[in-house]
PDB file of C-alpha atoms (C1' of nucleotides) in Angstrom:
ATOM      1  CA  UNK A   1      -0.370   0.070  -0.332  1.00  0.00           C
ATOM      2  CA  UNK A   2       1.208   3.327  -0.559  1.00  0.00           C
ATOM      3  CA  UNK A   3       0.357   6.691   0.215  1.00  0.00           C
ATOM      4  CA  UNK A   4      -0.833   7.977  -2.464  1.00  0.00           C
ATOM      5  CA  UNK A   5      -3.148   4.786  -3.038  1.00  0.00           C
ATOM      6  CA  UNK A   6      -4.445   5.636   1.062  1.00  0.00           C
ATOM      7  CA  UNK A   7      -5.014   9.460  -0.573  1.00  0.00           C
ATOM      8  CA  UNK A   8      -7.215   7.848  -3.025  1.00  0.00           C
ATOM      9  CA  UNK A   9      -9.365   5.550  -1.039  1.00  0.00           C
ATOM     10  CA  UNK A  10      -9.839   8.272   2.237  1.00  0.00           C
ATOM     11  CA  UNK A  11     -10.694  11.139  -1.076  1.00  0.00           C
ATOM     12  CA  UNK A  12     -13.567   8.592  -2.372  1.00  0.00           C
ATOM     13  CA  UNK A  13     -14.608   7.497   0.806  1.00  0.00           C
ATOM     14  CA  UNK A  14     -15.300  11.149   1.513  1.00  0.00           C
ATOM     15  CA  UNK A  15     -17.398  12.051  -1.441  1.00  0.00           C
ATOM     16  CA  UNK A  16     -20.737  12.732   0.005  1.00  0.00           C
ATOM     17  CA  UNK A  17     -23.844  10.850  -1.622  1.00  0.00           C
ATOM     18  CA  UNK A  18     -25.333  12.972  -4.726  1.00  0.00           C
ATOM     19  CA  UNK A  19     -21.904  14.264  -5.665  1.00  0.00           C
ATOM     20  CA  UNK A  20     -19.106  12.698  -7.743  1.00  0.00           C
ATOM     21  CA  UNK A  21     -15.451  13.527  -8.793  1.00  0.00           C
ATOM     22  CA  UNK A  22     -13.574  12.725 -11.421  1.00  0.00           C
ATOM     23  CA  UNK A  23     -10.581  10.179 -12.315  1.00  0.00           C
ATOM     24  CA  UNK A  24      -8.296  13.310 -12.581  1.00  0.00           C
ATOM     25  CA  UNK A  25      -9.414  14.912 -10.079  1.00  0.00           C
ATOM     26  CA  UNK A  26      -8.859  12.876  -7.416  1.00  0.00           C
ATOM     27  CA  UNK A  27      -4.986  12.014  -8.972  1.00  0.00           C
ATOM     28  CA  UNK A  28      -4.524  15.766  -8.947  1.00  0.00           C
ATOM     29  CA  UNK A  29      -5.652  15.836  -4.905  1.00  0.00           C
ATOM     30  CA  UNK A  30      -3.818  12.219  -4.003  1.00  0.00           C
ATOM     31  CA  UNK A  31      -0.423  14.236  -5.190  1.00  0.00           C
ATOM     32  CA  UNK A  32      -0.174  12.708  -8.804  1.00  0.00           C
ATOM     33  CA  UNK A  33      -1.656  14.906 -11.678  1.00  0.00           C
ATOM     34  CA  UNK A  34      -0.872  12.755 -14.455  1.00  0.00           C
ATOM     35  CA  UNK A  35      -1.911   9.302 -12.393  1.00  0.00           C
ATOM     36  CA  UNK A  36      -5.405   8.707 -13.274  1.00  0.00           C
ATOM     37  CA  UNK A  37      -4.928   5.542 -14.090  1.00  0.00           C
ATOM     38  CA  UNK A  38      -3.724   4.446 -10.937  1.00  0.00           C
ATOM     39  CA  UNK A  39      -7.185   5.873  -9.672  1.00  0.00           C
ATOM     40  CA  UNK A  40      -8.937   3.244 -12.295  1.00  0.00           C
ATOM     41  CA  UNK A  41      -6.768   0.494 -10.489  1.00  0.00           C
ATOM     42  CA  UNK A  42      -7.103   1.313  -7.075  1.00  0.00           C
ATOM     43  CA  UNK A  43     -10.630   2.075  -7.482  1.00  0.00           C
ATOM     44  CA  UNK A  44     -11.069  -1.335  -9.918  1.00  0.00           C
ATOM     45  CA  UNK A  45      -9.476  -3.687  -7.262  1.00  0.00           C
ATOM     46  CA  UNK A  46     -10.072  -1.981  -3.773  1.00  0.00           C
ATOM     47  CA  UNK A  47     -14.033  -1.597  -4.318  1.00  0.00           C
ATOM     48  CA  UNK A  48     -13.477  -5.307  -3.783  1.00  0.00           C
ATOM     49  CA  UNK A  49     -12.112  -5.690  -0.668  1.00  0.00           C
ATOM     50  CA  UNK A  50     -12.849  -2.171   1.021  1.00  0.00           C
ATOM     51  CA  UNK A  51     -16.461  -0.598   0.673  1.00  0.00           C
ATOM     52  CA  UNK A  52     -15.409   2.072  -1.534  1.00  0.00           C
ATOM     53  CA  UNK A  53     -18.229   4.166  -3.496  1.00  0.00           C
ATOM     54  CA  UNK A  54     -16.847   3.987  -6.663  1.00  0.00           C
ATOM     55  CA  UNK A  55     -19.764   4.341  -8.592  1.00  0.00           C
ATOM     56  CA  UNK A  56     -19.394   8.175  -7.183  1.00  0.00           C
ATOM     57  CA  UNK A  57     -16.388   8.535  -9.715  1.00  0.00           C
ATOM     58  CA  UNK A  58     -16.431   9.239 -13.149  1.00  0.00           C
ATOM     59  CA  UNK A  59     -14.850  10.217 -15.669  1.00  0.00           C
ATOM     60  CA  UNK A  60     -13.475  13.835 -17.448  1.00  0.00           C
ATOM     61  CA  UNK A  61     -16.571  14.495 -18.995  1.00  0.00           C
ATOM     62  CA  UNK A  62     -19.296  13.542 -16.510  1.00  0.00           C
ATOM     63  CA  UNK A  63     -19.377  10.338 -18.456  1.00  0.00           C
ATOM     64  CA  UNK A  64     -19.424   6.785 -17.340  1.00  0.00           C
ATOM     65  CA  UNK A  65     -16.980   4.813 -18.777  1.00  0.00           C
ATOM     66  CA  UNK A  66     -17.106   1.313 -17.619  1.00  0.00           C
ATOM     67  CA  UNK A  67     -16.705  -1.761 -19.674  1.00  0.00           C
ATOM     68  CA  UNK A  68     -18.469  -4.077 -17.195  1.00  0.00           C
ATOM     69  CA  UNK A  69     -22.155  -3.287 -18.410  1.00  0.00           C
ATOM     70  CA  UNK A  70     -23.406  -4.958 -15.237  1.00  0.00           C
ATOM     71  CA  UNK A  71     -21.683  -2.130 -13.293  1.00  0.00           C
ATOM     72  CA  UNK A  72     -22.012   0.203 -15.530  1.00  0.00           C
ATOM     73  CA  UNK A  73     -26.485   0.302 -15.295  1.00  0.00           C
ATOM     74  CA  UNK A  74     -25.396  -0.243 -11.580  1.00  0.00           C
ATOM     75  CA  UNK A  75     -23.200   2.978 -11.456  1.00  0.00           C
ATOM     76  CA  UNK A  76     -26.357   4.516 -13.270  1.00  0.00           C
ATOM     77  CA  UNK A  77     -28.837   3.324 -10.628  1.00  0.00           C
ATOM     78  CA  UNK A  78     -26.866   4.622  -7.779  1.00  0.00           C
ATOM     79  CA  UNK A  79     -26.549   7.577  -8.783  1.00  0.00           C
ATOM     80  CA  UNK A  80     -29.919   8.295  -9.901  1.00  0.00           C
ATOM     81  CA  UNK A  81     -31.235   6.794  -6.132  1.00  0.00           C
ATOM     82  CA  UNK A  82     -29.235   9.540  -4.982  1.00  0.00           C
ATOM     83  CA  UNK A  83     -30.333  12.102  -6.592  1.00  0.00           C
ATOM     84  CA  UNK A  84     -28.063  13.069  -9.611  1.00  0.00           C
ATOM     85  CA  UNK A  85     -29.931  13.895 -12.728  1.00  0.00           C
ATOM     86  CA  UNK A  86     -27.980  12.187 -15.632  1.00  0.00           C
ATOM     87  CA  UNK A  87     -28.489  13.433 -18.839  1.00  0.00           C
ATOM     88  CA  UNK A  88     -29.769  11.572 -21.888  1.00  0.00           C
ATOM     89  CA  UNK A  89     -26.217  10.142 -22.749  1.00  0.00           C
ATOM     90  CA  UNK A  90     -26.203   9.677 -18.792  1.00  0.00           C
ATOM     91  CA  UNK A  91     -23.336  12.570 -18.553  1.00  0.00           C
ATOM     92  CA  UNK A  92     -23.644  14.250 -15.152  1.00  0.00           C
ATOM     93  CA  UNK A  93     -24.108  17.999 -14.651  1.00  0.00           C
ATOM     94  CA  UNK A  94     -20.166  18.157 -13.105  1.00  0.00           C
ATOM     95  CA  UNK A  95     -20.817  22.158 -12.810  1.00  0.00           C
ATOM     96  CA  UNK A  96     -23.800  20.576 -10.148  1.00  0.00           C
ATOM     97  CA  UNK A  97     -21.961  17.561  -9.245  1.00  0.00           C
ATOM     98  CA  UNK A  98     -18.505  17.418  -8.744  1.00  0.00           C
ATOM     99  CA  UNK A  99     -17.146  17.582  -5.473  1.00  0.00           C
ATOM    100  CA  UNK A 100     -14.981  19.977  -4.129  1.00  0.00           C
ATOM    101  CA  UNK A 101     -13.432  18.947  -0.679  1.00  0.00           C
TER     102      UNK A 101
ATOM    103  C1'  DA B   1      10.215 -11.897 -10.747  1.00  0.00           C
ATOM    104  C1'  DC B   2       8.915 -10.066 -14.973  1.00  0.00           C
ATOM    105  C1'  DA B   3       5.540  -8.456 -18.510  1.00  0.00           C
ATOM    106  C1'  DA B   4       1.009  -6.928 -19.483  1.00  0.00           C
ATOM    107  C1'  DT B   5      -2.561  -4.351 -18.308  1.00  0.00           C
ATOM    108  C1'  DG B   6      -6.351  -0.949 -17.097  1.00  0.00           C
ATOM    109  C1'  DA B   7     -13.465   2.634 -14.576  1.00  0.00           C
ATOM    110  C1'  DC B   8      -8.392   8.317 -17.751  1.00  0.00           C
ATOM    111  C1'  DG B   9      -6.065  12.598 -19.192  1.00  0.00           C
ATOM    112  C1'  DG B  10      -2.964  15.691 -21.204  1.00  0.00           C
ATOM    113  C1'  DC B  11      -0.318  17.569 -25.034  1.00  0.00           C
ATOM    114  C1'  DA B  12       0.429  16.901 -29.852  1.00  0.00           C
ATOM    115  C1'  DG B  13      -0.237  16.601 -34.333  1.00  0.00           C
TER     116       DG B  13
ATOM    117  C1'  DT C   1     -12.205  21.841 -33.075  1.00  0.00           C
ATOM    118  C1'  DC C   2     -11.091  17.078 -33.521  1.00  0.00           C
ATOM    119  C1'  DT C   3      -8.141  12.982 -33.271  1.00  0.00           C
ATOM    120  C1'  DG C   4      -4.448  10.026 -31.561  1.00  0.00           C
ATOM    121  C1'  DC C   5      -0.930   9.147 -29.180  1.00  0.00           C
ATOM    122  C1'  DC C   6       1.841   8.710 -24.749  1.00  0.00           C
ATOM    123  C1'  DG C   7       2.526   8.964 -20.041  1.00  0.00           C
ATOM    124  C1'  DC C   8       0.836   7.303 -15.064  1.00  0.00           C
ATOM    125  C1'  DC C   9       2.805   2.876 -11.826  1.00  0.00           C
ATOM    126  C1'  DA C  10      -0.087  -0.048  -9.051  1.00  0.00           C
ATOM    127  C1'  DT C  11      -2.180  -4.764  -9.565  1.00  0.00           C
ATOM    128  C1'  DT C  12      -2.492  -8.834 -11.580  1.00  0.00           C
ATOM    129  C1'  DG C  13      -1.835 -13.318 -14.014  1.00  0.00           C
TER     130       DG C  13
END
DNA sequence: ACAATGACGGCAG
DNA sequence: TCTGCCGCCATTG
């Protein structure tokens, strides 16, 4: 476990309901501005071991770019359940929902 | 132990 | 403006 990983986990756990963060934003706050992929990896693997709100993390466009379709739909449902309005292309209005720590 | 990969992002062309 | 390539580095096979 690295400090970066811990930071990422902490940040994700801090995201309130009804808000979202982007991968790049998390990477930046965790100390590695270009390490979005690590955030992805951490989310992917850690969400299984820890209970992380991974569904509150979207890409820089506010869209969900997950490969696994089951998880993709699950994320949409969870976001809607928390009050996040999704566009016709399942995109989040980051101006409105982006969480700033 | 080593190589490939991965829910992305930014800069270059 | 839009497309594509490269960086990033922990985790997984």
